[in-house]
Amino acid sequence: MRILDTKEDTLRYAKLLLDAGASWIAVHGRRREQKGHETGLADWSIIRYLRKNLPKETVILANGNILGYEDLDQCLQKTGADGVMSAEGNLCDPGIFAGEEGRREGEKRGEYWIGNDGRGGWRMDAVLRRYLDILYRFVSEKEPPIRTPLFTPNSKTEDNIQPDTSSLTEPTAPSPQPAPINTPPLPANDRPADQDAQPPTKKRKPNRQNTRTTSPNLLAVQAHLFHLLSPLVSKHTYIRDKLARARPGDMEMYEQILSDVEDVTRQGILELELEKEKMKEQLDGVEGGDGKADVGNQEEDEGESSAKAVERCRRP
């Protein structure tokens, strides 16, 4: 439920839910009209008001303003809720509930990656794997397919010798074929007997009404993945196009998208490793010299370089 205009109206509505048989209530601290450009901040004080005035055995989950791990404890303290929910924050950071301990565990499994600059994040291929596995287990109620371990630079594969990005580009359009030659129809006497016996069949559109799913868990997958993979699909547009063509419940298409995301992630890791090796070689080359001549040149050029920097950065 979302909060209403006043805390009294919100409390009255929450009691109606309890009278209808609910024992858990998830309360979003924004009103119905607070969407899009009118989102604004969630009002945690009304959730606190519900906690004080509803029966103690009622389980209340707070929602709203949860953008990072540090917001969880703050929300629990200010609302008195029993738990916290997150939507936008969870899509932007799937490990929002993991914390530092969860990140360390993810790093051991190769799911959390640390870049050359020291910054880290959850790998998109690992997140997408978990997302699809949840759909298999809890929506389709079947076991997910057996998956190979996530790629790491230490993986024993021939692909880690040098990155090959040729497979990551959108397939080129096929070369144009010559137009067919229009031949005049055969006379009636020269036509095959079976051609005259059967009337021409009409092309019918496939009936997809029976294949469409109505499960809300599957209807939201495409929008969720666009949000989760937004940094990736903005660059690799062929994955974006595949995701746009995916239909709700089409797990085969989502598995193809997962395969493409794994390829892109693997090539990105390999490129980072090559960049790290080049930086190491450059540092080794600098440390291998005597250092004295470099210091002297640095001192001689210091005044000139500083003057150039002042000239370059001077305000107009």
CSV table of C-alpha atoms in Angstrom, one decimal:
chain,number,residue,atom,x,y,z
A,1,MET,CA,0.0,0.0,0.0
A,2,ARG,CA,1.0,3.7,-0.5
A,3,ILE,CA,0.4,6.4,2.1
A,4,LEU,CA,-2.7,8.6,1.7
A,5,ASP,CA,-2.9,12.4,2.1
A,6,THR,CA,-3.0,12.3,5.9
A,7,LYS,CA,-1.6,9.8,8.4
A,8,GLU,CA,-5.2,9.3,9.8
A,9,ASP,CA,-6.5,8.2,6.4
A,10,THR,CA,-3.4,6.0,6.0
A,11,LEU,CA,-4.1,4.3,9.3
A,12,ARG,CA,-7.7,3.8,8.5
A,13,TYR,CA,-6.8,2.1,5.2
A,14,ALA,CA,-4.2,-0.1,6.9
A,15,LYS,CA,-6.8,-1.3,9.4
A,16,LEU,CA,-9.1,-2.2,6.5
A,17,LEU,CA,-6.4,-4.4,5.1
A,18,LEU,CA,-6.0,-6.1,8.5
A,19,ASP,CA,-9.7,-6.6,8.8
A,20,ALA,CA,-9.7,-8.3,5.4
A,21,GLY,CA,-7.2,-10.9,6.7
A,22,ALA,CA,-3.8,-9.4,6.0
A,23,SER,CA,-1.1,-10.0,8.6
A,24,TRP,CA,1.8,-8.4,6.8
A,25,ILE,CA,1.7,-4.9,5.3
A,26,ALA,CA,4.3,-3.3,3.0
A,27,VAL,CA,4.0,0.4,3.2
A,28,HIS,CA,5.4,2.7,0.5
A,29,GLY,CA,6.1,6.2,1.9
A,30,ARG,CA,4.9,8.0,-1.2
A,31,ARG,CA,1.4,8.8,-2.4
A,32,ARG,CA,-0.1,7.4,-5.6
A,33,GLU,CA,0.6,10.6,-7.6
A,34,GLN,CA,4.2,10.6,-6.5
A,35,LYS,CA,5.6,9.0,-9.7
A,36,GLY,CA,7.8,10.0,-12.5
A,37,HIS,CA,8.8,13.7,-12.3
A,38,GLU,CA,6.6,14.0,-9.2
A,39,THR,CA,8.4,11.3,-7.2
A,40,GLY,CA,9.9,13.3,-4.4
A,41,LEU,CA,11.0,11.8,-1.0
A,42,ALA,CA,9.1,9.1,0.9
A,43,ASP,CA,7.6,10.1,4.2
A,44,TRP,CA,8.9,7.7,6.8
A,45,SER,CA,7.1,9.5,9.6
A,46,ILE,CA,3.7,8.1,8.5
A,47,ILE,CA,5.2,4.6,8.5
A,48,ARG,CA,6.3,5.3,12.1
A,49,TYR,CA,2.8,6.4,12.9
A,50,LEU,CA,1.4,3.1,11.6
A,51,ARG,CA,3.9,1.2,13.7
A,52,LYS,CA,2.7,3.0,16.9
A,53,ASN,CA,-1.0,2.6,16.2
A,54,LEU,CA,-1.3,-0.9,14.7
A,55,PRO,CA,-1.2,-4.1,16.7
A,56,LYS,CA,2.3,-5.2,17.7
A,57,GLU,CA,1.9,-8.6,15.9
A,58,THR,CA,1.4,-6.8,12.6
A,59,VAL,CA,4.5,-7.2,10.4
A,60,ILE,CA,5.3,-3.9,8.6
A,61,LEU,CA,7.7,-3.6,5.8
A,62,ALA,CA,8.9,-0.1,4.9
A,63,ASN,CA,9.6,1.1,1.4
A,64,GLY,CA,10.9,4.3,-0.2
A,65,ASN,CA,14.2,6.2,-0.1
A,66,ILE,CA,16.3,3.0,-0.2
A,67,LEU,CA,19.1,3.8,-2.6
A,68,GLY,CA,22.1,2.2,-0.7
A,69,TYR,CA,23.1,-0.2,2.0
A,70,GLU,CA,23.5,2.6,4.5
A,71,ASP,CA,19.8,3.5,4.1
A,72,LEU,CA,18.6,0.2,5.5
A,73,ASP,CA,19.5,0.8,9.2
A,74,GLN,CA,18.4,4.4,9.0
A,75,CYS,CA,15.0,3.4,7.7
A,76,LEU,CA,14.5,0.7,10.3
A,77,GLN,CA,15.4,3.2,13.1
A,78,LYS,CA,13.2,6.0,11.9
A,79,THR,CA,10.2,3.9,11.0
A,80,GLY,CA,10.3,1.1,13.6
A,81,ALA,CA,9.4,-1.3,10.8
A,82,ASP,CA,10.2,-5.0,10.9
A,83,GLY,CA,11.9,-5.1,7.5
A,84,VAL,CA,12.7,-3.0,4.4
A,85,MET,CA,11.8,-3.4,0.8
A,86,SER,CA,13.5,-1.8,-2.2
A,87,ALA,CA,12.6,-1.6,-5.9
A,88,GLU,CA,14.6,1.1,-7.8
A,89,GLY,CA,17.6,0.8,-5.5
A,90,ASN,CA,17.6,-3.0,-5.9
A,91,LEU,CA,17.6,-2.7,-9.7
A,92,CYS,CA,20.4,-0.2,-9.7
A,93,ASP,CA,22.4,-2.1,-7.1
A,94,PRO,CA,21.4,-5.8,-6.9
A,95,GLY,CA,23.7,-6.3,-4.0
A,96,ILE,CA,22.1,-3.5,-1.9
A,97,PHE,CA,21.2,-6.0,0.9
A,98,ALA,CA,24.5,-7.8,0.7
A,99,GLY,CA,26.7,-5.3,2.7
A,100,GLU,CA,30.4,-5.6,3.0
A,101,GLU,CA,30.3,-9.3,4.1
A,102,GLY,CA,28.2,-10.2,1.0
A,103,ARG,CA,30.6,-8.3,-1.2
A,104,ARG,CA,33.6,-10.2,0.1
A,105,GLU,CA,31.8,-13.5,-0.5
A,106,GLY,CA,30.8,-12.3,-4.0
A,107,GLU,CA,34.5,-11.5,-4.7
A,108,LYS,CA,35.5,-15.0,-3.7
A,109,ARG,CA,33.0,-16.5,-6.1
A,110,GLY,CA,34.0,-14.1,-8.9
A,111,GLU,CA,30.6,-12.3,-8.8
A,112,TYR,CA,31.9,-9.1,-7.4
A,113,TRP,CA,34.7,-7.6,-9.5
A,114,ILE,CA,37.4,-5.1,-8.5
A,115,GLY,CA,38.7,-2.9,-11.4
A,116,ASN,CA,42.2,-1.5,-12.0
A,117,ASP,CA,41.2,1.8,-10.4
A,118,GLY,CA,40.1,0.0,-7.1
A,119,ARG,CA,36.4,0.5,-7.7
A,120,GLY,CA,34.2,-2.6,-7.6
A,121,GLY,CA,30.7,-3.7,-8.6
A,122,TRP,CA,28.6,-6.8,-9.2
A,123,ARG,CA,29.2,-8.4,-12.5
A,124,MET,CA,26.2,-8.1,-14.9
A,125,ASP,CA,26.5,-11.7,-16.1
A,126,ALA,CA,26.4,-13.0,-12.5
A,127,VAL,CA,23.4,-10.8,-11.6
A,128,LEU,CA,21.5,-11.9,-14.7
A,129,ARG,CA,22.3,-15.6,-13.9
A,130,ARG,CA,20.8,-15.2,-10.5
A,131,TYR,CA,17.8,-13.4,-11.8
A,132,LEU,CA,16.9,-16.1,-14.3
A,133,ASP,CA,17.6,-18.8,-11.8
A,134,ILE,CA,15.0,-17.2,-9.5
A,135,LEU,CA,12.5,-17.2,-12.3
A,136,TYR,CA,13.1,-20.9,-12.9
A,137,ARG,CA,12.9,-22.0,-9.3
A,138,PHE,CA,10.1,-19.8,-7.9
A,139,VAL,CA,8.0,-18.9,-11.0
A,140,SER,CA,8.3,-21.9,-13.3
A,141,GLU,CA,9.0,-24.2,-10.3
A,142,LYS,CA,11.8,-26.2,-12.0
A,143,GLU,CA,15.5,-26.4,-11.7
A,144,PRO,CA,17.6,-23.9,-13.8
A,145,PRO,CA,20.0,-25.3,-16.4
A,146,ILE,CA,23.4,-26.4,-15.3
A,147,ARG,CA,25.8,-23.4,-15.8
A,148,THR,CA,29.6,-23.3,-16.2
A,149,PRO,CA,31.6,-21.3,-13.7
A,150,LEU,CA,31.9,-17.6,-14.2
A,151,PHE,CA,34.9,-16.6,-16.3
A,152,THR,CA,37.9,-15.2,-14.5
A,153,PRO,CA,41.4,-14.3,-15.8
A,154,ASN,CA,42.6,-17.6,-14.2
A,155,SER,CA,40.1,-19.7,-16.1
A,156,LYS,CA,41.6,-22.4,-18.2
A,157,THR,CA,40.4,-21.4,-21.6
A,158,GLU,CA,42.0,-20.4,-24.9
A,159,ASP,CA,40.0,-17.2,-25.0
A,160,ASN,CA,42.1,-15.5,-22.3
A,161,ILE,CA,45.1,-15.2,-24.6
A,162,GLN,CA,43.8,-12.1,-26.4
A,163,PRO,CA,40.4,-10.5,-26.4
A,164,ASP,CA,38.4,-11.1,-29.6
A,165,THR,CA,35.6,-8.6,-30.0
A,166,SER,CA,34.6,-9.7,-33.5
A,167,SER,CA,31.7,-11.7,-32.1
A,168,LEU,CA,30.4,-8.8,-30.0
A,169,THR,CA,29.4,-6.7,-33.0
A,170,GLU,CA,25.9,-6.8,-34.5
A,171,PRO,CA,25.8,-9.2,-37.4
A,172,THR,CA,26.1,-7.4,-40.8
A,173,ALA,CA,23.1,-7.5,-43.1
A,174,PRO,CA,23.3,-10.1,-45.9
A,175,SER,CA,24.3,-9.1,-49.3
A,176,PRO,CA,21.4,-8.2,-51.6
A,177,GLN,CA,20.2,-11.0,-53.8
A,178,PRO,CA,19.3,-10.5,-57.5
A,179,ALA,CA,15.6,-10.0,-58.1
A,180,PRO,CA,13.7,-13.1,-59.2
A,181,ILE,CA,12.8,-13.3,-62.9
A,182,ASN,CA,9.1,-13.1,-63.4
A,183,THR,CA,8.1,-15.9,-65.8
A,184,PRO,CA,4.6,-16.0,-67.4
A,185,PRO,CA,2.2,-18.5,-66.0
A,186,LEU,CA,1.9,-21.8,-67.7
A,187,PRO,CA,-1.2,-22.5,-69.8
A,188,ALA,CA,-3.9,-24.5,-68.1
A,189,ASN,CA,-3.1,-27.6,-70.2
A,190,ASP,CA,0.6,-27.6,-69.1
A,191,ARG,CA,0.0,-27.1,-65.4
A,192,PRO,CA,0.5,-30.1,-63.1
A,193,ALA,CA,-2.6,-31.9,-62.1
A,194,ASP,CA,-2.2,-31.4,-58.4
A,195,GLN,CA,-1.8,-27.6,-58.9
A,196,ASP,CA,-5.3,-27.3,-60.3
A,197,ALA,CA,-6.8,-29.8,-57.8
A,198,GLN,CA,-5.9,-27.8,-54.7
A,199,PRO,CA,-6.7,-24.1,-54.2
A,200,PRO,CA,-3.8,-21.8,-53.1
A,201,THR,CA,-3.5,-21.6,-49.3
A,202,LYS,CA,-3.6,-18.3,-47.5
A,203,LYS,CA,-0.9,-17.3,-45.2
A,204,ARG,CA,-2.1,-17.1,-41.6
A,205,LYS,CA,-0.6,-15.3,-38.8
A,206,PRO,CA,0.5,-17.6,-35.9
A,207,ASN,CA,-2.0,-17.7,-33.1
A,208,ARG,CA,0.0,-16.3,-30.1
A,209,GLN,CA,-2.9,-15.7,-27.8
A,210,ASN,CA,-2.4,-19.1,-26.1
A,211,THR,CA,1.3,-18.6,-25.7
A,212,ARG,CA,1.1,-15.2,-23.9
A,213,THR,CA,1.7,-15.3,-20.2
A,214,THR,CA,-0.3,-13.4,-17.6
A,215,SER,CA,2.1,-14.0,-14.7
A,216,PRO,CA,3.1,-10.6,-13.3
A,217,ASN,CA,6.4,-12.0,-12.4
A,218,LEU,CA,7.2,-12.7,-16.0
A,219,LEU,CA,5.5,-9.5,-17.5
A,220,ALA,CA,8.0,-7.3,-15.5
A,221,VAL,CA,11.2,-9.2,-16.6
A,222,GLN,CA,11.9,-7.1,-19.7
A,223,ALA,CA,11.6,-3.8,-17.9
A,224,HIS,CA,13.7,-5.1,-15.1
A,225,LEU,CA,16.5,-6.2,-17.4
A,226,PHE,CA,16.5,-3.0,-19.3
A,227,HIS,CA,17.2,-1.3,-15.9
A,228,LEU,CA,19.7,-3.8,-14.7
A,229,LEU,CA,21.7,-3.9,-18.0
A,230,SER,CA,21.3,-0.2,-18.9
A,231,PRO,CA,25.1,0.6,-18.9
A,232,LEU,CA,25.7,-2.4,-21.1
A,233,VAL,CA,22.9,-2.2,-23.7
A,234,SER,CA,23.6,1.5,-24.3
A,235,LYS,CA,27.0,0.4,-25.8
A,236,HIS,CA,26.2,-3.1,-27.2
A,237,THR,CA,23.0,-2.3,-29.1
A,238,TYR,CA,22.5,-5.7,-30.5
A,239,ILE,CA,21.8,-7.0,-27.0
A,240,ARG,CA,19.4,-4.1,-26.5
A,241,ASP,CA,17.6,-5.2,-29.7
A,242,LYS,CA,17.3,-8.8,-28.6
A,243,LEU,CA,15.9,-7.7,-25.2
A,244,ALA,CA,13.4,-5.5,-27.0
A,245,ARG,CA,12.2,-8.5,-29.0
A,246,ALA,CA,11.9,-10.8,-26.0
A,247,ARG,CA,8.4,-11.8,-25.1
A,248,PRO,CA,7.2,-12.4,-21.5
A,249,GLY,CA,8.0,-15.9,-20.5
A,250,ASP,CA,10.4,-16.5,-23.4
A,251,MET,CA,13.2,-18.1,-21.4
A,252,GLU,CA,15.0,-19.3,-24.5
A,253,MET,CA,15.5,-15.7,-25.6
A,254,TYR,CA,16.6,-14.6,-22.2
A,255,GLU,CA,19.1,-17.4,-22.1
A,256,GLN,CA,20.5,-16.1,-25.5
A,257,ILE,CA,20.8,-12.7,-23.9
A,258,LEU,CA,22.6,-14.1,-20.9
A,259,SER,CA,25.1,-15.8,-23.3
A,260,ASP,CA,25.7,-12.5,-25.0
A,261,VAL,CA,26.2,-10.7,-21.7
A,262,GLU,CA,28.6,-13.3,-20.6
A,263,ASP,CA,30.6,-12.9,-23.8
A,264,VAL,CA,30.7,-9.1,-23.4
A,265,THR,CA,31.7,-9.4,-19.7
A,266,ARG,CA,34.5,-11.9,-20.5
A,267,GLN,CA,35.9,-9.6,-23.2
A,268,GLY,CA,35.8,-6.6,-20.9
A,269,ILE,CA,37.7,-8.5,-18.2
A,270,LEU,CA,40.3,-9.6,-20.7
A,271,GLU,CA,40.8,-6.0,-21.9
A,272,LEU,CA,41.2,-4.8,-18.4
A,273,GLU,CA,43.8,-7.5,-17.7
A,274,LEU,CA,45.8,-6.5,-20.9
A,275,GLU,CA,45.6,-2.8,-19.8
A,276,LYS,CA,46.9,-3.8,-16.3
A,277,GLU,CA,49.8,-5.7,-17.9
A,278,LYS,CA,50.7,-2.7,-20.1
A,279,MET,CA,50.6,-0.4,-17.1
A,280,LYS,CA,52.9,-2.8,-15.2
A,281,GLU,CA,55.4,-2.9,-18.1
A,282,GLN,CA,55.5,0.9,-18.2
A,283,LEU,CA,56.1,1.1,-14.4
A,284,ASP,CA,58.8,-1.5,-14.6
A,285,GLY,CA,60.5,0.4,-17.4
A,286,VAL,CA,60.6,3.6,-15.4
A,287,GLU,CA,61.9,1.8,-12.3
A,288,GLY,CA,64.5,0.0,-14.3
A,289,GLY,CA,66.4,3.3,-15.2
A,290,ASP,CA,69.0,5.1,-13.0
A,291,GLY,CA,66.4,7.7,-12.1
A,292,LYS,CA,68.9,10.5,-11.8
A,293,ALA,CA,68.7,11.8,-15.3
A,294,ASP,CA,64.9,11.7,-15.1
A,295,VAL,CA,64.9,13.7,-11.9
A,296,GLY,CA,67.2,16.3,-13.5
A,297,ASN,CA,65.1,16.6,-16.5
A,298,GLN,CA,62.0,16.9,-14.3
A,299,GLU,CA,63.6,19.7,-12.4
A,300,GLU,CA,64.7,21.6,-15.5
A,301,ASP,CA,61.3,21.3,-17.1
A,302,GLU,CA,59.3,22.0,-14.0
A,303,GLY,CA,59.2,25.7,-14.5
A,304,GLU,CA,58.3,25.4,-18.1
A,305,SER,CA,55.6,22.8,-17.5
A,306,SER,CA,54.1,24.8,-14.7
A,307,ALA,CA,53.9,27.9,-16.9
A,308,LYS,CA,52.2,25.9,-19.5
A,309,ALA,CA,49.7,24.5,-17.0
A,310,VAL,CA,48.9,28.0,-15.7
A,311,GLU,CA,48.4,29.2,-19.2
A,312,ARG,CA,46.2,26.2,-20.1
A,313,CYS,CA,44.0,26.4,-17.0
A,314,ARG,CA,43.7,30.2,-16.8
A,315,ARG,CA,40.2,31.5,-16.8
A,316,PRO,CA,39.3,33.8,-19.8
